[in-house]
Coordinates of C-alpha atoms in Angstrom, one line a residue:
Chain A
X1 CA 7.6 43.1 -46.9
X2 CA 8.5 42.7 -43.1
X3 CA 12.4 42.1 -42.4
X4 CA 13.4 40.6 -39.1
X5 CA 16.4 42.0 -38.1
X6 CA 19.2 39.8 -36.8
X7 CA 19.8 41.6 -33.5
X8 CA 15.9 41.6 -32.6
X9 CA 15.8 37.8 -33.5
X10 CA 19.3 37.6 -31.0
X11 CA 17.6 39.7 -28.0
X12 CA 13.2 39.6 -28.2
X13 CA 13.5 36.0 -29.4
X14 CA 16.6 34.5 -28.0
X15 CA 16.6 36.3 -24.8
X16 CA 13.3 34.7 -23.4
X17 CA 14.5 31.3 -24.6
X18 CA 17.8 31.6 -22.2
X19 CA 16.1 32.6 -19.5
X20 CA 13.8 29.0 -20.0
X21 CA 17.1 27.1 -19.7
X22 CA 17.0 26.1 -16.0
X23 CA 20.3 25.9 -13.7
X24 CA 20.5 23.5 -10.9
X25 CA 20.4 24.7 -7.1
X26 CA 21.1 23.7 -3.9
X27 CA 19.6 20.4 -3.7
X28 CA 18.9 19.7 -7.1
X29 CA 20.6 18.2 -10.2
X30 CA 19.6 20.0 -13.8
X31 CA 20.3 17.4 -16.6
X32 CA 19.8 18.6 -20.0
X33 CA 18.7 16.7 -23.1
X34 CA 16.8 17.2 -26.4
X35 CA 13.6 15.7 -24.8
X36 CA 13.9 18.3 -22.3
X37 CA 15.0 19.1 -18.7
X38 CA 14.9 16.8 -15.6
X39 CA 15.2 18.1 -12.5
X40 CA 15.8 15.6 -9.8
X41 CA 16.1 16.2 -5.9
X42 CA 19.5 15.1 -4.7
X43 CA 22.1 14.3 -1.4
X44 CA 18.5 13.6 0.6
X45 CA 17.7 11.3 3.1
X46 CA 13.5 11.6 3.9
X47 CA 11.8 9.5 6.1
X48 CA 9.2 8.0 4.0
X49 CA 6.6 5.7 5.7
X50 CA 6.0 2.1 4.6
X51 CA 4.0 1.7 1.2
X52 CA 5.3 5.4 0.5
X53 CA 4.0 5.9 -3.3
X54 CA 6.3 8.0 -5.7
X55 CA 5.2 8.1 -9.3
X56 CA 8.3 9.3 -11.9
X57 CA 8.6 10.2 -15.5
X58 CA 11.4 7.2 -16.9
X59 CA 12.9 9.0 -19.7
X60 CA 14.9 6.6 -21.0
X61 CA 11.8 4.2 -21.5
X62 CA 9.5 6.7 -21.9
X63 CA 6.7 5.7 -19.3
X64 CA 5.1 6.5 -15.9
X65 CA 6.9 4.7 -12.9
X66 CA 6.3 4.3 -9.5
X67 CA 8.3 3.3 -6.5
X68 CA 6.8 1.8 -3.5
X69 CA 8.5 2.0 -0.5
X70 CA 8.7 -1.4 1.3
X71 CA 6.2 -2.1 3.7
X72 CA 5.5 -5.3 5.5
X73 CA 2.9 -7.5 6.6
X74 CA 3.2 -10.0 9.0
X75 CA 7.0 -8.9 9.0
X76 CA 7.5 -9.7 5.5
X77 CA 7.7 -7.7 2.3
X78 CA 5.0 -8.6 -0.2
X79 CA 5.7 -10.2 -3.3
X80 CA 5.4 -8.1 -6.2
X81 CA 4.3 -10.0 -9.3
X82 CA 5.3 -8.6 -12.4
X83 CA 8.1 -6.4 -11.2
X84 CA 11.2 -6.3 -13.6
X85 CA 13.7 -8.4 -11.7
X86 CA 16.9 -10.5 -13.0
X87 CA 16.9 -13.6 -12.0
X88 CA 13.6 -13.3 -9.9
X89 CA 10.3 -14.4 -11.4
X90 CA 8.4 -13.0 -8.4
X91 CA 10.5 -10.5 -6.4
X92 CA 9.8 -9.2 -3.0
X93 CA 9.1 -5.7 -2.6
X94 CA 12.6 -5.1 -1.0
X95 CA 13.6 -5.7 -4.1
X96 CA 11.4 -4.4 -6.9
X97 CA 12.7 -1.3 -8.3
X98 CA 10.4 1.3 -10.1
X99 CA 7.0 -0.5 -11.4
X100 CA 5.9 0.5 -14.5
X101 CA 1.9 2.1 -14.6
X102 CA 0.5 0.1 -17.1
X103 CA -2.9 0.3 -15.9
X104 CA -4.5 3.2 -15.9
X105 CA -8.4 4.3 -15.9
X106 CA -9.9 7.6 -16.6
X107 CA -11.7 9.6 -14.0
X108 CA -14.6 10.1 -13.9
X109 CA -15.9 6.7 -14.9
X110 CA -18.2 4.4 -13.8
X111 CA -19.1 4.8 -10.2
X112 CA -16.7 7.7 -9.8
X113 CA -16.8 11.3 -9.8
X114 CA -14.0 13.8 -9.9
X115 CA -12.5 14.5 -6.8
X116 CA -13.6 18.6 -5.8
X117 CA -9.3 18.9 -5.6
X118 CA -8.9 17.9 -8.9
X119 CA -12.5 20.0 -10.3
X120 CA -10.5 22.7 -8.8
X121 CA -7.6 22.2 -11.4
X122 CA -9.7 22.0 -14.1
X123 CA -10.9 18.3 -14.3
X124 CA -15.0 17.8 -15.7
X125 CA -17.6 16.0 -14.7
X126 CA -19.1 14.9 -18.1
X127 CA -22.7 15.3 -18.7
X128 CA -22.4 11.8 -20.6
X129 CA -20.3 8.9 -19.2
X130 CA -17.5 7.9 -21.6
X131 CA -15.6 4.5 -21.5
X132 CA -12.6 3.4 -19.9
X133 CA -10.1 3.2 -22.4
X134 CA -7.1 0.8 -21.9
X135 CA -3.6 1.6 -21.5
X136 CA -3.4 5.1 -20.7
X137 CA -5.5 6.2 -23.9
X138 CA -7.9 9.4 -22.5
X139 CA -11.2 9.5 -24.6
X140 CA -13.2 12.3 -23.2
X141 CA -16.8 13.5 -23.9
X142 CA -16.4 16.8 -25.6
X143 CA -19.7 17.8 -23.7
X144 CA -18.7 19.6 -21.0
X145 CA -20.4 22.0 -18.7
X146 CA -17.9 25.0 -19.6
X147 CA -20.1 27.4 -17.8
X148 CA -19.2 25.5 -13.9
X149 CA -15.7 25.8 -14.6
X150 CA -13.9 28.0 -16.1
X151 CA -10.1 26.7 -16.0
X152 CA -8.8 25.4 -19.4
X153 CA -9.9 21.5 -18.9
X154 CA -7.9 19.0 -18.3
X155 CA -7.9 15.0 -18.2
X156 CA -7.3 12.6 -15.2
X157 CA -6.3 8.9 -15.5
X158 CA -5.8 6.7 -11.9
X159 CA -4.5 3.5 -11.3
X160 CA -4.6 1.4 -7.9
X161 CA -2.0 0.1 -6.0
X162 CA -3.5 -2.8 -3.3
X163 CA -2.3 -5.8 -1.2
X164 CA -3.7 -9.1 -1.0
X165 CA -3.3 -11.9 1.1
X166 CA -4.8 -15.1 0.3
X167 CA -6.9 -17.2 2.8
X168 CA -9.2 -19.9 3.2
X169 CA -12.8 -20.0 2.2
X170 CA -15.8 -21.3 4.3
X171 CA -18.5 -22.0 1.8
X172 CA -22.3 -22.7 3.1
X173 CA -24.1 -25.3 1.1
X174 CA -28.0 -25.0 1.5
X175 CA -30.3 -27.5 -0.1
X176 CA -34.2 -27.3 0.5
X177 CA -35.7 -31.0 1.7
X178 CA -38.9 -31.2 0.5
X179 CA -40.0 -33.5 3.8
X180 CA -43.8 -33.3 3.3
X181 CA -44.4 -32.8 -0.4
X182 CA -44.7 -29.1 0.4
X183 CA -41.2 -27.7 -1.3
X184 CA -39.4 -25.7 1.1
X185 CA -40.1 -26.2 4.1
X186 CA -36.7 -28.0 5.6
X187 CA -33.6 -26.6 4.9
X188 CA -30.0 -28.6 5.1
X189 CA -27.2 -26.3 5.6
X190 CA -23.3 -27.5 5.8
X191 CA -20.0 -25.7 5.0
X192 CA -17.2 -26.4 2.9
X193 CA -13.8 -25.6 3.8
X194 CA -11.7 -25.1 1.1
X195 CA -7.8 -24.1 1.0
X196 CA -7.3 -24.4 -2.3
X197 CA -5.9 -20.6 -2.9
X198 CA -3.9 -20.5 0.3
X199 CA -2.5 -23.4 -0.8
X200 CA -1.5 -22.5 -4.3
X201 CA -0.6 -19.0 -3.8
X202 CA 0.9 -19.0 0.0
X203 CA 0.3 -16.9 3.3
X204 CA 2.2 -14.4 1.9
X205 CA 0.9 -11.2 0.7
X206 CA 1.3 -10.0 -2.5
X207 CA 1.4 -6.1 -4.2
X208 CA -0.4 -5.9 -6.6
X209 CA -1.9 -3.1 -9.3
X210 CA -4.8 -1.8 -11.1
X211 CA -6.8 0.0 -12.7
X212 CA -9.3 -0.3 -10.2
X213 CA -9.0 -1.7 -6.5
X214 CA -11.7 -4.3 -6.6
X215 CA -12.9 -4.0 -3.3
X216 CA -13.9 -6.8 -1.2
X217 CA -17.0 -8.2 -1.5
X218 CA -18.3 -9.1 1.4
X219 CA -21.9 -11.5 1.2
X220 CA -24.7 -10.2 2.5
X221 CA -27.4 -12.6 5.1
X222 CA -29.3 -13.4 1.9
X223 CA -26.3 -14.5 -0.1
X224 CA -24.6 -16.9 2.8
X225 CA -28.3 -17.9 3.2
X226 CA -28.7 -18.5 -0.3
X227 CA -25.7 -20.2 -0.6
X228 CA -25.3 -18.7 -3.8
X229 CA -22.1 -16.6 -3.8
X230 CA -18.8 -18.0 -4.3
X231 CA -16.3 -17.1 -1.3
X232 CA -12.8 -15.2 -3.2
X233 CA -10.1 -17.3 -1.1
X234 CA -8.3 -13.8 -0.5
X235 CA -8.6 -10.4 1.8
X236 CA -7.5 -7.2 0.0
X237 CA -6.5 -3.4 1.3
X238 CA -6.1 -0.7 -1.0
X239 CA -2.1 1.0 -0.5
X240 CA -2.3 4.2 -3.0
X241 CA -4.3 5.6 -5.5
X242 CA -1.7 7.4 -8.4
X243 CA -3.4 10.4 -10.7
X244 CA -1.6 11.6 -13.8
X245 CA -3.2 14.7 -15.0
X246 CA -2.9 16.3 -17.9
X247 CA -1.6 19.7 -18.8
X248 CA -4.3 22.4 -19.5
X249 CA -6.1 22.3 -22.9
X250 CA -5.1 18.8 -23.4
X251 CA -7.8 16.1 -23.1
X252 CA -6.6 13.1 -24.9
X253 CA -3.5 11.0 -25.6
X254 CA -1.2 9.0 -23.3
X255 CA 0.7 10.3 -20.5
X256 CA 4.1 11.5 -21.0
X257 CA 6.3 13.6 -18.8
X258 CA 4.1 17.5 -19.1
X259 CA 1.7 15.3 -16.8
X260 CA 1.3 16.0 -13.0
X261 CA 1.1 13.1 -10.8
X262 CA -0.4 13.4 -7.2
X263 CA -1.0 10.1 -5.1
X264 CA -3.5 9.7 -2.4
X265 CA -2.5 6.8 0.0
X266 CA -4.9 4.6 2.3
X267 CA -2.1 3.1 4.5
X268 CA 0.7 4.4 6.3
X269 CA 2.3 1.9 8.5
X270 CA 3.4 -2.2 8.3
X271 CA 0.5 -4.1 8.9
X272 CA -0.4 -7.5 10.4
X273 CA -3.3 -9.7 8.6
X274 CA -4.9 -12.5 10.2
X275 CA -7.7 -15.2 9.3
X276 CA -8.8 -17.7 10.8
X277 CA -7.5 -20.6 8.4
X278 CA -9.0 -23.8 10.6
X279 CA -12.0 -25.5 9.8
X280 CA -15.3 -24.0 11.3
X281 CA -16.6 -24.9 14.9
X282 CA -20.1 -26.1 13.0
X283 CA -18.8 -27.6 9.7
X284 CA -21.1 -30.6 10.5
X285 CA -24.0 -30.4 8.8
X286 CA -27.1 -29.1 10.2
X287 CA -31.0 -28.9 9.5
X288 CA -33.4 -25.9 10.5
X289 CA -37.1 -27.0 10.5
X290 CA -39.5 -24.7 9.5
X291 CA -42.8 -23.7 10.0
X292 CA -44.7 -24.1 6.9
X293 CA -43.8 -22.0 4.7
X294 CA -41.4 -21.4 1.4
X295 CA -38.1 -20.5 1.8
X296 CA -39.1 -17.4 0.0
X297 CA -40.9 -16.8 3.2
X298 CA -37.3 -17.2 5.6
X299 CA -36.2 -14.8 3.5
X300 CA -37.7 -12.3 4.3
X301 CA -38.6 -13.6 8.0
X302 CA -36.2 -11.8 9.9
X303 CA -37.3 -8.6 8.9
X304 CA -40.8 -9.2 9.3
X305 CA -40.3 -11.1 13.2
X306 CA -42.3 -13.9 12.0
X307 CA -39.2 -16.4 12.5
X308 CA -37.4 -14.6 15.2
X309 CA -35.7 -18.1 16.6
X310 CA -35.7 -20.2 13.6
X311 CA -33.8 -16.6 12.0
X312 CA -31.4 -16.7 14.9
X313 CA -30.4 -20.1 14.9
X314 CA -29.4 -19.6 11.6
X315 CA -27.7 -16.1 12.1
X316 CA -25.7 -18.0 14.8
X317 CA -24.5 -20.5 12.6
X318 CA -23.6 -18.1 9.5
X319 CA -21.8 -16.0 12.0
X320 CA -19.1 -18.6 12.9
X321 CA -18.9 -19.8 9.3
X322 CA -17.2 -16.4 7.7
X323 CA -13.4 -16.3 7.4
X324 CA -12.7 -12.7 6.3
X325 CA -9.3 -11.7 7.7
X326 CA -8.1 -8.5 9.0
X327 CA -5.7 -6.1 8.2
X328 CA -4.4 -4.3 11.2
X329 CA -1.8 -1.3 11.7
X330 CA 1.4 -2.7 13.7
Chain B
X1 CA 22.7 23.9 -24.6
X2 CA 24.5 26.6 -25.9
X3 CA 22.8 29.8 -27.2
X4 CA 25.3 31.1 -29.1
X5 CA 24.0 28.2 -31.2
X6 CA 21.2 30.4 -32.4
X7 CA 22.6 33.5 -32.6
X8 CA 22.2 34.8 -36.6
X9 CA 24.0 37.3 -38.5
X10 CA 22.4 39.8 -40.7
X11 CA 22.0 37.8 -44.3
X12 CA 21.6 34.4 -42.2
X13 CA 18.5 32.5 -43.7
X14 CA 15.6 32.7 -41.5
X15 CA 13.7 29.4 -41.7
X16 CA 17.2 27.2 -40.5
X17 CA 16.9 29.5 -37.3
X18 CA 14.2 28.9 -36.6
X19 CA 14.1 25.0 -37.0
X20 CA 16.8 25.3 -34.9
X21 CA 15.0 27.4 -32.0
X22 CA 11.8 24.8 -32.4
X23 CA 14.4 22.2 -31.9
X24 CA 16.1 23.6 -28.9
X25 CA 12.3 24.9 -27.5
X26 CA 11.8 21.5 -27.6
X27 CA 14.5 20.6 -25.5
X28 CA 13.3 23.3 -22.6
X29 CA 10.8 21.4 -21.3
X30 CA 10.8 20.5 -18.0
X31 CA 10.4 17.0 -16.8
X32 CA 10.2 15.7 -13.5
X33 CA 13.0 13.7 -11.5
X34 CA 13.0 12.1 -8.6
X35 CA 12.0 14.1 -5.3
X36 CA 10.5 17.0 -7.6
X37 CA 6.8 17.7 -8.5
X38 CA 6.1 19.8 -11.4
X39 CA 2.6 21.3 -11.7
X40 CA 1.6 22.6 -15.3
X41 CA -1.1 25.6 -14.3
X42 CA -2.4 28.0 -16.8
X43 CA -0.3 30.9 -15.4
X44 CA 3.3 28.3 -16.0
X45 CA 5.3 26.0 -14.3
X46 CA 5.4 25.4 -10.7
X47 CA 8.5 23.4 -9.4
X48 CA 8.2 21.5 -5.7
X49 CA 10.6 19.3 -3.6
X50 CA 9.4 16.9 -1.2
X51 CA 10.3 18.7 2.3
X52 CA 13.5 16.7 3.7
X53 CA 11.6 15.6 7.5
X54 CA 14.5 14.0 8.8
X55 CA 15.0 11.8 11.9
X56 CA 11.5 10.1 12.6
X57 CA 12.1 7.2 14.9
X58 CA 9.4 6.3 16.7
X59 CA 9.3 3.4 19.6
X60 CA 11.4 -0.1 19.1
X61 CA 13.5 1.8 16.7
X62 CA 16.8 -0.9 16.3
X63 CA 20.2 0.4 15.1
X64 CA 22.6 -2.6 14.7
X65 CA 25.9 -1.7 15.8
X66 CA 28.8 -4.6 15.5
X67 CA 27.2 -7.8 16.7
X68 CA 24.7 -6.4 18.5
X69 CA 21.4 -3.8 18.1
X70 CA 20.4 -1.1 20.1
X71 CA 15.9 -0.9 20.4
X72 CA 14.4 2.1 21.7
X73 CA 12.4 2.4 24.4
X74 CA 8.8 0.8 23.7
X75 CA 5.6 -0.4 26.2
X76 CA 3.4 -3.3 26.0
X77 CA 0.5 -2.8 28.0
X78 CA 2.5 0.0 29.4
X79 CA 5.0 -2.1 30.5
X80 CA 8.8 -1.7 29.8
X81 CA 10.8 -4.7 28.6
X82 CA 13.6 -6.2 30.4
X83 CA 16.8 -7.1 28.3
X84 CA 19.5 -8.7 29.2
X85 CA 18.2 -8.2 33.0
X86 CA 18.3 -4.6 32.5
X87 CA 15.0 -2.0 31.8
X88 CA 15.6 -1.7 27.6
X89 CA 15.9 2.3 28.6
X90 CA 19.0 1.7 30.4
X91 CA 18.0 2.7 33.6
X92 CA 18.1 1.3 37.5
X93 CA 15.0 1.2 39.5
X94 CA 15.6 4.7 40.8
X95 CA 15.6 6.2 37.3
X96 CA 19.4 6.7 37.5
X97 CA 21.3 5.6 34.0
X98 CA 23.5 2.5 34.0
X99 CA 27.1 3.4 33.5
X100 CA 27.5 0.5 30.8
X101 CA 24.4 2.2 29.0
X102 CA 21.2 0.9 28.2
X103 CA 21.5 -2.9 26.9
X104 CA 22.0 -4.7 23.8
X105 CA 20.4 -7.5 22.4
X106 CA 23.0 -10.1 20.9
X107 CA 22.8 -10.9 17.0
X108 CA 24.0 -14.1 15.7
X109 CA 24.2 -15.0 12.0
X110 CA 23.0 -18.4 12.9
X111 CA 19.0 -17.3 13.5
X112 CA 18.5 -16.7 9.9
X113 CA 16.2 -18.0 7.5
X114 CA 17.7 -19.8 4.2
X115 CA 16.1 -16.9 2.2
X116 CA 18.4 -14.4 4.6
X117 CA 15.5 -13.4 6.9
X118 CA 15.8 -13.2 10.9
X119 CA 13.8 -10.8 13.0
X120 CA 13.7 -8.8 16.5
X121 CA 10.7 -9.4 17.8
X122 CA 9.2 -8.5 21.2
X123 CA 8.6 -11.9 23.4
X124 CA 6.1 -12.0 26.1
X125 CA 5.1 -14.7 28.6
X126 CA 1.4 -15.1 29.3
X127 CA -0.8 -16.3 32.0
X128 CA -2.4 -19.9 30.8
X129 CA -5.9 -19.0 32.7
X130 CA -6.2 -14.8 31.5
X131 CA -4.0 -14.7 28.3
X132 CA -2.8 -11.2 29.7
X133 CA 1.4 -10.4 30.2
X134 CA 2.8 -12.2 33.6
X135 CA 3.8 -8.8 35.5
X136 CA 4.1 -10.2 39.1
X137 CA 4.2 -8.1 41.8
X138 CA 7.8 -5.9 43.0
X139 CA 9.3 -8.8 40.2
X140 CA 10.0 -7.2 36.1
X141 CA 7.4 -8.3 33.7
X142 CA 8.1 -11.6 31.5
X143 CA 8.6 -9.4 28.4
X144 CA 12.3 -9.1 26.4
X145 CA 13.1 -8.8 23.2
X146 CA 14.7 -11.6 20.7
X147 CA 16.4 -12.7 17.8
X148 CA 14.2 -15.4 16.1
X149 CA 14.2 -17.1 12.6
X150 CA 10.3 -17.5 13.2
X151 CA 7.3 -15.9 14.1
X152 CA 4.7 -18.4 13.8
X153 CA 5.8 -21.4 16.0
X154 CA 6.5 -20.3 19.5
X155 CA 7.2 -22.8 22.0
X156 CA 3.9 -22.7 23.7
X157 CA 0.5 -20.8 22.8
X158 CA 1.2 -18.5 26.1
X159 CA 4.3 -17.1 24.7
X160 CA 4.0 -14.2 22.3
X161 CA 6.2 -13.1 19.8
X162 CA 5.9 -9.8 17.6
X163 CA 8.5 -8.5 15.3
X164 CA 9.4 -4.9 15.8
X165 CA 12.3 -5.0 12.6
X166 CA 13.5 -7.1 10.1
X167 CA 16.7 -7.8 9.0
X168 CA 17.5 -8.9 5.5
X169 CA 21.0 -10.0 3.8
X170 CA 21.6 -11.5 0.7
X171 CA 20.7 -15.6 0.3
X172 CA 24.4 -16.3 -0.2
X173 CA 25.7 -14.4 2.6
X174 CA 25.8 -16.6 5.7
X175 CA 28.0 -14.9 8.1
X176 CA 26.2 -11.3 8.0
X177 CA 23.5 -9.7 10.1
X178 CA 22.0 -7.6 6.9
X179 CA 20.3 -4.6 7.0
X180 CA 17.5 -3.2 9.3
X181 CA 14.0 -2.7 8.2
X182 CA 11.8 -1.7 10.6
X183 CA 8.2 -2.7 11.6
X184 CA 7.3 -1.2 14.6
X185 CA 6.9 2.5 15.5
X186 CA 4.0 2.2 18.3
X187 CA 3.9 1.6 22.1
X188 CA 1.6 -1.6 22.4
X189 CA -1.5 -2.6 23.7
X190 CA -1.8 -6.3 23.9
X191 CA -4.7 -8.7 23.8
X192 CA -5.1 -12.8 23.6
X193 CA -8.3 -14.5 22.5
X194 CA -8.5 -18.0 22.8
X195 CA -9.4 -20.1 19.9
X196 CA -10.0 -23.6 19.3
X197 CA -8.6 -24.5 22.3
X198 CA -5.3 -22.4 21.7
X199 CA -4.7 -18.7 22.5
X200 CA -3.9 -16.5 19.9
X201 CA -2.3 -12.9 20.3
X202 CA -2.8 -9.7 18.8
X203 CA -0.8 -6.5 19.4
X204 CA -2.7 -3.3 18.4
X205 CA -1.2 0.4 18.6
X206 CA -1.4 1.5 22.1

């Protein structure tokens, strides 16, 4: 039988465990719990440029938080919908306090592969793709190539922080007149111009969050041409991109507090956004004759210099008819 | 945390002990506050603090002081704004600093917005034919700085107006100037475009 003996258990087991026990320093406060010890930085003043990202650990509601630090476009704070306010449905980011992460999306996923800073730390490509999982929950393929990398592996879930201001739409209509009993050969064109979202929603921008910034989709020749895509009444810019990752060895469950978070921003000043937000110079409408053939044909015209000056009239008019803003450093 | 707390005495039962060390393991673990980075690596714990860079100000910088704000020096078009009849740098023409200092824009608590917003905000005057700043020769360039409750409606589509700060007090207060937030940190270039009739004008970092 093997006795421990009190004054081992009080130095080879105790002795290591004291020295764990952190103190605080200059600079820092120590705060001691059951859950563990937070160390936070104090009696600071950083600069911190606009849209400045900090992701915290809340302990008290037990959840990933981040802190934006205001920015402004067009000399006013965004609205931050969502943000836990009193007395404010929608605050303003001069007043929104910590914002809780409550979209999250593993990495990789679809359409994105692991950054080489992160593969450094021990974050796998899979050699299948797994699924997004909501809320935080890290499902990841247990196929991994273990002979590329040989850190303990570790899981990576991102979220999106992004800005949008809404705007009105031009929207081309294009109907094919079948003049001669040969379909196709005339086209109408018009444009719509529709403030419905600027409207409800307002000029002003608004901070929002995801799991992934849908980026703007911007219509190709075809599609204004077409007439076929619908116009999304807002312009959008990406602010920060917050990573939790996981402590070695552990690969699933939700983010708590032994995570890591890094954040990667995309802006770093106030911005200014403009559109143009009045009806288009050629909103009347306006017909292109052809020369005989399909539209299938004008399709593909302008690549193949058949059309040059019917394709040009054309380009001229889509080219006035598009109503994407810009965001601009100021 | 006290370790006397788990100190045992020969005799002592072994399995409380250690329920109490799992427990007080447990509360080892080092979380992250604010300001502090903690990295979990295979080899243990590493602990950062955000570096403290102090004292970035870069142009149009505004410190309100009483009634009034001080802005740092800023360009437009490399052109240096006149306030209150003075260069905003506080200089005369010779480069020699005015002995009342370099001058202060006036703050009333009047050009607010219901919603406590008012702004300082660069105000140029433009030519009507070439959209570009009225500079005319041996006479300082039509560009100041303002107070203004409004961005979007200037007086006439040659005049140009671009905030450089905001300030913000509370709905309710009506008799306070709030605090500074600032927009600007670039010198300016700045360009006009006319549009339906209308110039419109856009000031990009210079």
């Amino acid at each position: 039988m093997n006795f421990l003996l009190s004054r081992n258990w009080n130095t080879k087991v105790l002795e290591p465990h004291a020295q764990c026990i952190a103190r605080s320093g200059a600079r820092t406060h120590v705060s001691h719990s059951s859950e563990g010890q937070v160390i936070d930085l104090t009696g600071s003043a950083l600069w911190r440029h606009p849209w400045f990202t900090d992701p915290a650990w809340n302990p008290k509601q037990n959840r990933w938080e981040a802190t934006v630090n205001p920015g402004l476009v067009n000399g006013e704070d965004p609205l931050v919908p969502g943000a836990e306010i009193d007395g404010l449905d929608e605050p303003g980011l001069l007043d929104a306090k910590a914002l809780p992460l409550h979209r999250l999306r593993s990495v990789p996923g679809e359409e994105e592969r692991v950054d080489p800073y992160f593969a450094a730390l021990g974050v796998r490509e899979p050699e299948n793709p797994f699924s997004i999982s909501a809320l935080g929950r890290v499902t990841l393929d247990a196929t991994t190539r273990e002979d590329e990398n040989p850190l303990p592996p570790r899981a990576l879930v991102a979220m999106d922080f992004y800005l949008t201001v809404a705007r009105a739409t031009y929207e081309p209509q294009v109907s094919v007149v079948d003049a001669s009993g040969t379909s196709g050969q005339v086209v109408d064109y018009s444009v719509t111009f529709n403030t419905d979202n600027l409207r409800r929603v307002g000029p002003r921008a608004r901070l929002m969050q995801a799991a992934k910034f849908p980026a703007p989709r911007i219509p190709t020749f075809q599609d204004r041409l077409a007439g076929d895509y619908q116009a999304e009444g807002e312009d959008r810019q990406l602010v920060s991109t917050v990573y939790l990752l996981s402590p070695p060895n552990q690969l699933a469950g939700e983010p708590d507090a032994t995570w890591t978070p890094y954040v990667r921003h995309a802006i770093f000043w106030n911005l200014a956004h403009a559109a143009r937000n009045l009806p288009p110079q050629n909103a009347k409408p306006q017909r292109f004759q052809g020369t005989g053939l399909p539209l299938a044909d004008m399709l593909i015209g302008p690549w193949l210099a058949l059309q040059n000056e019917l394709y040009q009239k054309v380009l001229n008019a889509f080219n006035t008819t598009s109503n994407e803003g810009r965001f601009w450093t100021v | 945390m006290d370790i006397r707390d788990l100190l045992v005495r020969s005799g002592d039962p072994v399995l409380p002990a250690v329920n109490r060390l799992a427990l007080a393991q447990r509360a080892l673990r080092l979380l992250p506050g604010r300001g502090i980075l903690l990295s979990q690596m295979p080899g243990g714990v590493s602990v950062s603090a955000r570096s403290a860079v102090r004292g970035f100000s870069g142009a149009w910088a505004v410190a309100l002081s009483g009634r009034s704000a001080t802005i740092s020096l800023g360009f437009v078009d490399g052109l240096e704004p006149i306030l209150d009849g003075k260069l905003l740098s506080g200089v005369d023409a010779k480069g020699n600093p005015l002995p009342e200092g370099a001058p202060r824009l006036k703050l009333t608590p009047e050009e607010f917005t219901p919603a406590g917003k008012s702004w300082i905000a660069i105000r140029a005057e433009t030519d009507p034919e070439t959209g570009r700043i009225l500079a005319p020769k041996d006479q300082p360039p039509k560009l100041t700085l303002v107070q203004t409750k409004t961005l979007f409606s200037p007086e006439k589509d040659t005049v140009a107006l671009h905030a450089v700060a905001l300030l913000r007090r509370p709905a309710k207060d009506k008799q306070g100037l709030g605090t500074v937030h600032q927009i600007a940190f670039f010198d300016y270039q700045h360009r006009a475009a006319k549009q339906e009739g209308r110039w419109r004008h856009f000031f990009t970092p210079a």
